[in-house]
Short mmCIF file of C-alpha atoms and ligand atoms in Angstrom, two decimals:
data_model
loop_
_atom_site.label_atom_id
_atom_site.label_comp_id
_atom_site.label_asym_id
_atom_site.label_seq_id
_atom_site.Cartn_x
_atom_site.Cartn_y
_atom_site.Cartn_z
CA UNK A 30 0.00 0.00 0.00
CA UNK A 31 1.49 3.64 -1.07
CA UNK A 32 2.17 6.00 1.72
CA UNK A 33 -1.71 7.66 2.33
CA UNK A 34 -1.93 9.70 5.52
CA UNK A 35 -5.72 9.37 5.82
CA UNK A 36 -6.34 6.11 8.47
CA UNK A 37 -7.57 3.23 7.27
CA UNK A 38 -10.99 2.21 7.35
CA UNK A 39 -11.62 1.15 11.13
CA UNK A 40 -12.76 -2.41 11.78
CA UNK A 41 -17.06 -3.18 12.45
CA UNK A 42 -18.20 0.11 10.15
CA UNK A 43 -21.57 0.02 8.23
CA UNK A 44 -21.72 1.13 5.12
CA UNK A 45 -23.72 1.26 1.81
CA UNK A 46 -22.20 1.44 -2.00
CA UNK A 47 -24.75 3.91 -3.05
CA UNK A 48 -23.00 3.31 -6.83
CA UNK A 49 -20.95 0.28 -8.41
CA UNK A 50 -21.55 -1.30 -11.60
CA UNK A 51 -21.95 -5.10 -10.74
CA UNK A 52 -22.03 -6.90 -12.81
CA UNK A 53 -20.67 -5.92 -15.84
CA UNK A 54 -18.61 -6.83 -18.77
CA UNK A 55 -15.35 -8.05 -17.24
CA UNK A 56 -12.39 -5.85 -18.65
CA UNK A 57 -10.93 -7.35 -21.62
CA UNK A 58 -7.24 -7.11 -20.57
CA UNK A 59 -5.69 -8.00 -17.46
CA UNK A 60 -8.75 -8.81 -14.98
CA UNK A 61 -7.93 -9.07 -11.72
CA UNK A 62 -11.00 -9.19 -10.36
CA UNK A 63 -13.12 -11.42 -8.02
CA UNK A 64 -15.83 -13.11 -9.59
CA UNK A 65 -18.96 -11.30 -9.19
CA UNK A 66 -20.80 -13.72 -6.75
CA UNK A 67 -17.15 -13.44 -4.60
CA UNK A 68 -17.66 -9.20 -4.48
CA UNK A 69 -21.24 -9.78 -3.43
CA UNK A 70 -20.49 -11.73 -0.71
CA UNK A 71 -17.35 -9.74 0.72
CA UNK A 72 -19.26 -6.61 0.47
CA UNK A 73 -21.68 -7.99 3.16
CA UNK A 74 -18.58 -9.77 5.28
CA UNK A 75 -16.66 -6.50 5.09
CA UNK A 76 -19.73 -4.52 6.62
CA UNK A 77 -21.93 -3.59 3.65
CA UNK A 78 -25.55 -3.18 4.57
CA UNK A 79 -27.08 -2.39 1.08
CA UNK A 80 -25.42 -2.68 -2.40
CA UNK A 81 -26.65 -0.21 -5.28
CA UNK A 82 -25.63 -0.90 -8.28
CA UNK A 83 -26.13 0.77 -12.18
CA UNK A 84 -27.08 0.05 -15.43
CA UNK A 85 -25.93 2.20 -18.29
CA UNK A 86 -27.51 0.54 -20.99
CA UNK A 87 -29.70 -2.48 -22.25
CA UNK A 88 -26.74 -5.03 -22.03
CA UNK A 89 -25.44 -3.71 -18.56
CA UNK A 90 -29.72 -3.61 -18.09
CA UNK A 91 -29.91 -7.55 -18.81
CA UNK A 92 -26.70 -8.75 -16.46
CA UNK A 93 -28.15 -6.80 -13.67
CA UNK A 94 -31.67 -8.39 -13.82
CA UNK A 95 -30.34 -11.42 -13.88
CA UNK A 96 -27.70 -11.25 -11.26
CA UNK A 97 -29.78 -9.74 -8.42
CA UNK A 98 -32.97 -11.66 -9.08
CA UNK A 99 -32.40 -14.34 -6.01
CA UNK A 100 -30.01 -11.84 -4.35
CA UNK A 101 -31.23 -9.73 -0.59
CA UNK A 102 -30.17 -6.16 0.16
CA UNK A 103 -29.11 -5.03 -3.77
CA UNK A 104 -30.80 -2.65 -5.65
CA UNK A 105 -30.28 -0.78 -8.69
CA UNK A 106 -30.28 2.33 -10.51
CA UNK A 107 -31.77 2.35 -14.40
CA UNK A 108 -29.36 4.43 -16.46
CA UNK A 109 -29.06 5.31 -20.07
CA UNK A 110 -25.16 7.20 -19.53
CA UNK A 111 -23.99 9.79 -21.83
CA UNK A 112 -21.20 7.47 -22.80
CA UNK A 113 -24.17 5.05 -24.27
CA UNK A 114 -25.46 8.30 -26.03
CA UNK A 115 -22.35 8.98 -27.76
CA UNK A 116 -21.09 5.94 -28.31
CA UNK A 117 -23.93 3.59 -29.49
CA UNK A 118 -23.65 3.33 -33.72
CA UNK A 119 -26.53 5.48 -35.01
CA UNK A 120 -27.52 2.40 -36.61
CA UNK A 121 -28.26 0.89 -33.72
CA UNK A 122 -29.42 4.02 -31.35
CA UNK A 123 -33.46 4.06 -31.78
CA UNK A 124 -34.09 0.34 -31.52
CA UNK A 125 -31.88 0.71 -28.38
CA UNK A 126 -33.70 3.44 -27.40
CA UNK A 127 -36.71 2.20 -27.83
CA UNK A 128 -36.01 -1.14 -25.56
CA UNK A 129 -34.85 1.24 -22.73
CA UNK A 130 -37.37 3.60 -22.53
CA UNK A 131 -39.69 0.57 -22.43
CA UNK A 132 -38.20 -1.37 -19.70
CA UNK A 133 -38.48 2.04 -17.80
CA UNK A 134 -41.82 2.98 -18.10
CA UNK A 135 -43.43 -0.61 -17.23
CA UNK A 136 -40.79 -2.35 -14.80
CA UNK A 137 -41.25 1.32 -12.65
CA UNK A 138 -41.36 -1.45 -9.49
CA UNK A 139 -38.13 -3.17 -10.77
CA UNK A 140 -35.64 -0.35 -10.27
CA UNK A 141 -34.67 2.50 -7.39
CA UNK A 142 -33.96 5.50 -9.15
CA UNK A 143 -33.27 6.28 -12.96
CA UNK A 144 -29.24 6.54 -13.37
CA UNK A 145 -26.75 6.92 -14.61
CA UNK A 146 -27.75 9.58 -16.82
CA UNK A 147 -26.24 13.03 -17.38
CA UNK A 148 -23.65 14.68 -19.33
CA UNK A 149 -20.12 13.93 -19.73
CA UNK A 150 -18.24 16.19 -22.46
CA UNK A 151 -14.89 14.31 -21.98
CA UNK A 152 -16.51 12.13 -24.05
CA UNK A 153 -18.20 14.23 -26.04
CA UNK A 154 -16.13 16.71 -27.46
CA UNK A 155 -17.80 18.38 -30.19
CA UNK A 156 -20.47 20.99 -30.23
CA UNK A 157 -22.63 17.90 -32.14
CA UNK A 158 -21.92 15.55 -29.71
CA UNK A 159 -22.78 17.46 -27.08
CA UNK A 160 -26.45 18.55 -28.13
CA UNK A 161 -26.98 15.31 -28.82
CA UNK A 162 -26.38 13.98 -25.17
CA UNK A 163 -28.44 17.40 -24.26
CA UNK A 164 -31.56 16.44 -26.26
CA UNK A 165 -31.76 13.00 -24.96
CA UNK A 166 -30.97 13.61 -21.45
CA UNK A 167 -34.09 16.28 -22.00
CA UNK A 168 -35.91 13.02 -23.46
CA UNK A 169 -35.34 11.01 -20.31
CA UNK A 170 -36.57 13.88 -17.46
CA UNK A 171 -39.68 14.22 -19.69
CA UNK A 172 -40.71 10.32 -19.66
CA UNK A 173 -39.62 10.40 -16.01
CA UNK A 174 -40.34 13.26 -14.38
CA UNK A 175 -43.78 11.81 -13.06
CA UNK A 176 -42.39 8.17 -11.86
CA UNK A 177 -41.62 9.41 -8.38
CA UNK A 178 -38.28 8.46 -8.50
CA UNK A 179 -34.66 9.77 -7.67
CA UNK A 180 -32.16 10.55 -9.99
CA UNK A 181 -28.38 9.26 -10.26
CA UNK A 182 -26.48 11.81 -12.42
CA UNK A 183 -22.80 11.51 -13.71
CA UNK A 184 -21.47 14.69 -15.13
CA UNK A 185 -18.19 15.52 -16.34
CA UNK A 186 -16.81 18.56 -17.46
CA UNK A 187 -14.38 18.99 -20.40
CA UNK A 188 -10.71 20.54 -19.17
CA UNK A 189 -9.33 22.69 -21.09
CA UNK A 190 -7.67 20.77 -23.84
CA UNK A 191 -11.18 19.36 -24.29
CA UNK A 192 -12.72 22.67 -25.50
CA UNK A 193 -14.25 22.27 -28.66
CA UNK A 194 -12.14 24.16 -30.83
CA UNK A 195 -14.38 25.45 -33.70
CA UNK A 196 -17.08 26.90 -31.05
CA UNK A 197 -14.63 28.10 -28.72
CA UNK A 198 -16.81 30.45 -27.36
CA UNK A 199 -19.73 28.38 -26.41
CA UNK A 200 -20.71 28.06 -22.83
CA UNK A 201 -20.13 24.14 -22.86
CA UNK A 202 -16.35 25.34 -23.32
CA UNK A 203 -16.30 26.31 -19.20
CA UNK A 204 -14.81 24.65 -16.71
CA UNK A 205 -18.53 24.29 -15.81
CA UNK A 206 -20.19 23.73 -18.83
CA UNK A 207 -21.72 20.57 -17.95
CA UNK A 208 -22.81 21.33 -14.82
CA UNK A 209 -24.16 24.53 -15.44
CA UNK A 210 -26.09 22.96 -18.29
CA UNK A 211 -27.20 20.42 -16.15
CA UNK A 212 -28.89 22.69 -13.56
CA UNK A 213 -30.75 24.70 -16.28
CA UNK A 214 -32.34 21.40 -17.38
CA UNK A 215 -33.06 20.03 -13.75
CA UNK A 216 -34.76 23.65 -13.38
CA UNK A 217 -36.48 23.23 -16.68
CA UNK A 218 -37.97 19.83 -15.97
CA UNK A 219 -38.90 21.26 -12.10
CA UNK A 220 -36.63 18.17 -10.78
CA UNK A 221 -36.45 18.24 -6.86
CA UNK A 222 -32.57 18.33 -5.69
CA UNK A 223 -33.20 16.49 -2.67
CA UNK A 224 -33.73 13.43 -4.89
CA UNK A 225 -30.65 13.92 -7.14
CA UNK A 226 -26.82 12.57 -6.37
CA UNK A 227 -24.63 13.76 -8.18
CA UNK A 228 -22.41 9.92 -8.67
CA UNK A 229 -18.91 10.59 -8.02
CA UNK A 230 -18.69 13.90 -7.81
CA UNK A 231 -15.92 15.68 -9.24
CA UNK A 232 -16.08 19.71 -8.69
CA UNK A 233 -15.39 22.16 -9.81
CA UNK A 234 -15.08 22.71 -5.74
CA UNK A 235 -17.05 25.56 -5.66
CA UNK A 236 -20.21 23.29 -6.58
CA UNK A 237 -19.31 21.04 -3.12
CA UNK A 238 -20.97 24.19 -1.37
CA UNK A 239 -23.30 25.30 -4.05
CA UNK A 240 -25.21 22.21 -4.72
CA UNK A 241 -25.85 20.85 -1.32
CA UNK A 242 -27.51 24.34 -0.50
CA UNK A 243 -29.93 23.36 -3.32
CA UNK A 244 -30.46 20.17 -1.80
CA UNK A 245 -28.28 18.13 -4.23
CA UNK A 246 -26.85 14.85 -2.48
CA UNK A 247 -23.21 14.48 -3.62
CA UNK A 248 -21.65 10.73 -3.61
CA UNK A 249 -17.78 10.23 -2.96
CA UNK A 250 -16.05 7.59 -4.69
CA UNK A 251 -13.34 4.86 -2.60
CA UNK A 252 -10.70 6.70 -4.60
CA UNK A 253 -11.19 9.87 -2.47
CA UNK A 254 -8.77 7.95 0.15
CA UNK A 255 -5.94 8.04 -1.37
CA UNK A 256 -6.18 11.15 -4.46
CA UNK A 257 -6.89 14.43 -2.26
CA UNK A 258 -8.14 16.19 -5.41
CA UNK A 259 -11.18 13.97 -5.25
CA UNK A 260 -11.25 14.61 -1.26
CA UNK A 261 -11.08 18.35 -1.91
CA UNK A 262 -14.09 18.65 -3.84
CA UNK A 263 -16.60 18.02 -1.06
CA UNK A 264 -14.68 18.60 1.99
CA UNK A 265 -16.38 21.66 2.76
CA UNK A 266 -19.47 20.18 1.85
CA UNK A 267 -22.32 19.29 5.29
CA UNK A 268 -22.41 15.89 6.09
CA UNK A 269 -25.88 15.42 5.46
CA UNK A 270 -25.66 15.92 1.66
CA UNK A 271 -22.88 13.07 1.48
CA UNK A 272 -23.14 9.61 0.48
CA UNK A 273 -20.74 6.94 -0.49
CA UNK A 274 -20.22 4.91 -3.51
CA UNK A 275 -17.30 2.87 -5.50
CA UNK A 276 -18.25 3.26 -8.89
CA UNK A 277 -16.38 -0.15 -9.06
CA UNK A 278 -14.56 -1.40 -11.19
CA UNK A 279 -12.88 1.84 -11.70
CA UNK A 280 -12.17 4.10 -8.83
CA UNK A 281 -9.96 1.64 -6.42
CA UNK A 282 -8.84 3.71 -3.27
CA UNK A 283 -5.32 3.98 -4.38
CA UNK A 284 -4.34 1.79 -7.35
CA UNK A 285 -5.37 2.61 -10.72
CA UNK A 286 -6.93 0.24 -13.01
CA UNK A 287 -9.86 -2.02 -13.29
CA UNK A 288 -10.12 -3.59 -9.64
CA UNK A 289 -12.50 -1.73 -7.81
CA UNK A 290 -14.82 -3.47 -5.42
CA UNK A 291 -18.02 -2.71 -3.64
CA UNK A 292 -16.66 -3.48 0.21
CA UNK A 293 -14.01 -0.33 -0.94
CA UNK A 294 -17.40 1.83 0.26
CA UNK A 295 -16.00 2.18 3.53
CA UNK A 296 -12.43 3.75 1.88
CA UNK A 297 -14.65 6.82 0.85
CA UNK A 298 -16.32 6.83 4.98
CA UNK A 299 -12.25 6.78 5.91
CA UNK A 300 -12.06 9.68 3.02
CA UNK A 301 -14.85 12.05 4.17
CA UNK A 302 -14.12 11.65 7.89
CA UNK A 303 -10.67 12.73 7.48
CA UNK A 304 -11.55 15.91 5.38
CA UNK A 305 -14.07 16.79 7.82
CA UNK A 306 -12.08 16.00 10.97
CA UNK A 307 -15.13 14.26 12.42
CA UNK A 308 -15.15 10.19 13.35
CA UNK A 309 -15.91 7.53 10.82
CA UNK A 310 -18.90 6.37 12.69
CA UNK A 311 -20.26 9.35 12.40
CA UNK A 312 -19.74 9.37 8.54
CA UNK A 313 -21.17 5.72 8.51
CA UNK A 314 -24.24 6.96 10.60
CA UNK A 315 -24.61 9.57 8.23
CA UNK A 316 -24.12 8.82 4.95
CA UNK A 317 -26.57 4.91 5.44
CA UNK A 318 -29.01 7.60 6.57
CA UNK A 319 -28.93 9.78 3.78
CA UNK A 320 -28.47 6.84 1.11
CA UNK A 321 -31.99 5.70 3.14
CA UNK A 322 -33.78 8.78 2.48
CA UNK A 323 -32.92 9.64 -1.04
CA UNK A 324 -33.46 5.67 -2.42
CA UNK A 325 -36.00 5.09 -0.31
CA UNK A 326 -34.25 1.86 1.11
CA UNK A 327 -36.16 0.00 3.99
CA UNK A 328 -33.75 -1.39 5.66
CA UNK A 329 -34.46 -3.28 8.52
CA UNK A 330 -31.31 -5.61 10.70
ZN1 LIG B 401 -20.88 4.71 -12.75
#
């Protein structure tokens, strides 16, 4: 293990993975990884209470549904990502579509909240690209917006070298851009912020105080324990708008690469108690409760 000053993850916490991806395709080179049964398992040894994990499109959709179907305490999130936007050949987008948008509106009962969705202009780096995850993340609010259910956002902003060159000054080109855009559609499509969380949330730091005084819910990813940039973000933001996820497989606590696990949850309580100098039962406490509220989760011992 590098040398991380932030303590490890004390021994008997609670916690919840608000956000993995389990199951999923297995990464093509090098896998490391437990078998998916084996991370289920271990995530309920290790102190895991509830496991959330995400679909991001009709394949990730069809693994999920079958992997939790005789499974306790896992729930998931119905996403259509912006990644699936950009990257799905236009061949294949509307029958795609069409499947997802169906599952959503008449398995309501099947799912917790609809995630991932959102925008992510790292990906998407030209003005094109970049309506076209706008319009259909527009789509999605305006099917859903009357289910009753929370929302699971990822949103990315393009750095600087991302800018879209031949619109250079269009307001995606900001070191906000995405979020800003975001908002205006949330607002638009009169979307409650106490029943969005923002998935591993990744600034710009300002936002760690802005949002939660909307009501926004912000989750912190394991790999907030050992990069302080992704500590930074929401150190200054109040407990009770924190929640904790692993975005697994990606987003280990310290070692890059595909080997992320849900039981690394309670790396990003170790994470958020350090940058808010308060204990990590008090971050467990507060971030089960939270995940509680804003999925709904009945969780009885
Ligand atoms: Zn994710």
């Amino acid at each position: 293990m590098p040398d991380i000053k932030v303590p490890e993850p004390i021994s008997g916490l609670k916690f919840i993975d608000a956000h993995c991806h389990l199951p999923f395709p297995r990464p093509k080179k090098n896998d490391q990884l437990p078998s998916d049964e084996e991370q289920y398992r271990e995530f309920f040894k290790s102190g895991g209470i509830y496991l959330i994990t995400s679909s991001i499109d009709n394949t990730t959709l069809d693994l999920i549904l079958n992997f939790i179907k005789d499974k306790q305490k896992v729930g998931f999130t119905c996403g259509w990502a912006p990644q699936t936007v950009t990257y799905t050949p236009k061949t294949q987008y509307k029958g795609n579509w069409d499947k997802w948008t169906d599952f959503i509106t008449n398995n309501k009962e099947k799912f917790l909240a609809i995630g991932e969705i959102g925008l992510d202009f790292h990906h998407a780096q030209t003005l094109e690209k970049r309506e076209k995850q706008v319009s259909e993340l527009k789509k999605i609010f305006e099917i859903t917006k009357n289910f009753g259910k929370p929302y699971v956002l990822h949103v990315r902003n393009a750095t600087e070298r991302e800018y879209d060159r031949e619109n250079p000054k269009h307001r995606y080109n900001k070191r906000d851009g995405a979020t800003k855009e975001i908002l205006n559609i949330i607002k638009e499509f009169n979307i409650n912020p106490e029943r969005v969380m923002w998935h591993c949330f990744s600034g710009p730091d300002d936002y760690g105080i802005i949002l939660p005084k909307q009501g926004f819910k912000l989750s912190v990813p394991s790999s907030a324990y050992g990069n302080s940039r992704w500590r930074n973000v929401t150190k200054n933001s109040p407990l009770d708008a924190l929640l904790t996820e692993t975005d697994s497989y990606y987003q280990h606590p310290y070692l890059r690469g595909p080997i992320n696990v849900p039981s690394n949850a309670r790396f990003s309580i170790a994470a958020i108690a350090y940058s808010h100098n308060v204990s990590q039962e008090l971050v467990s406490e507060k971030t089960i409760e939270n995940a509680k509220k804003i999925f709904n989760l009945d969780l009885v011992d």
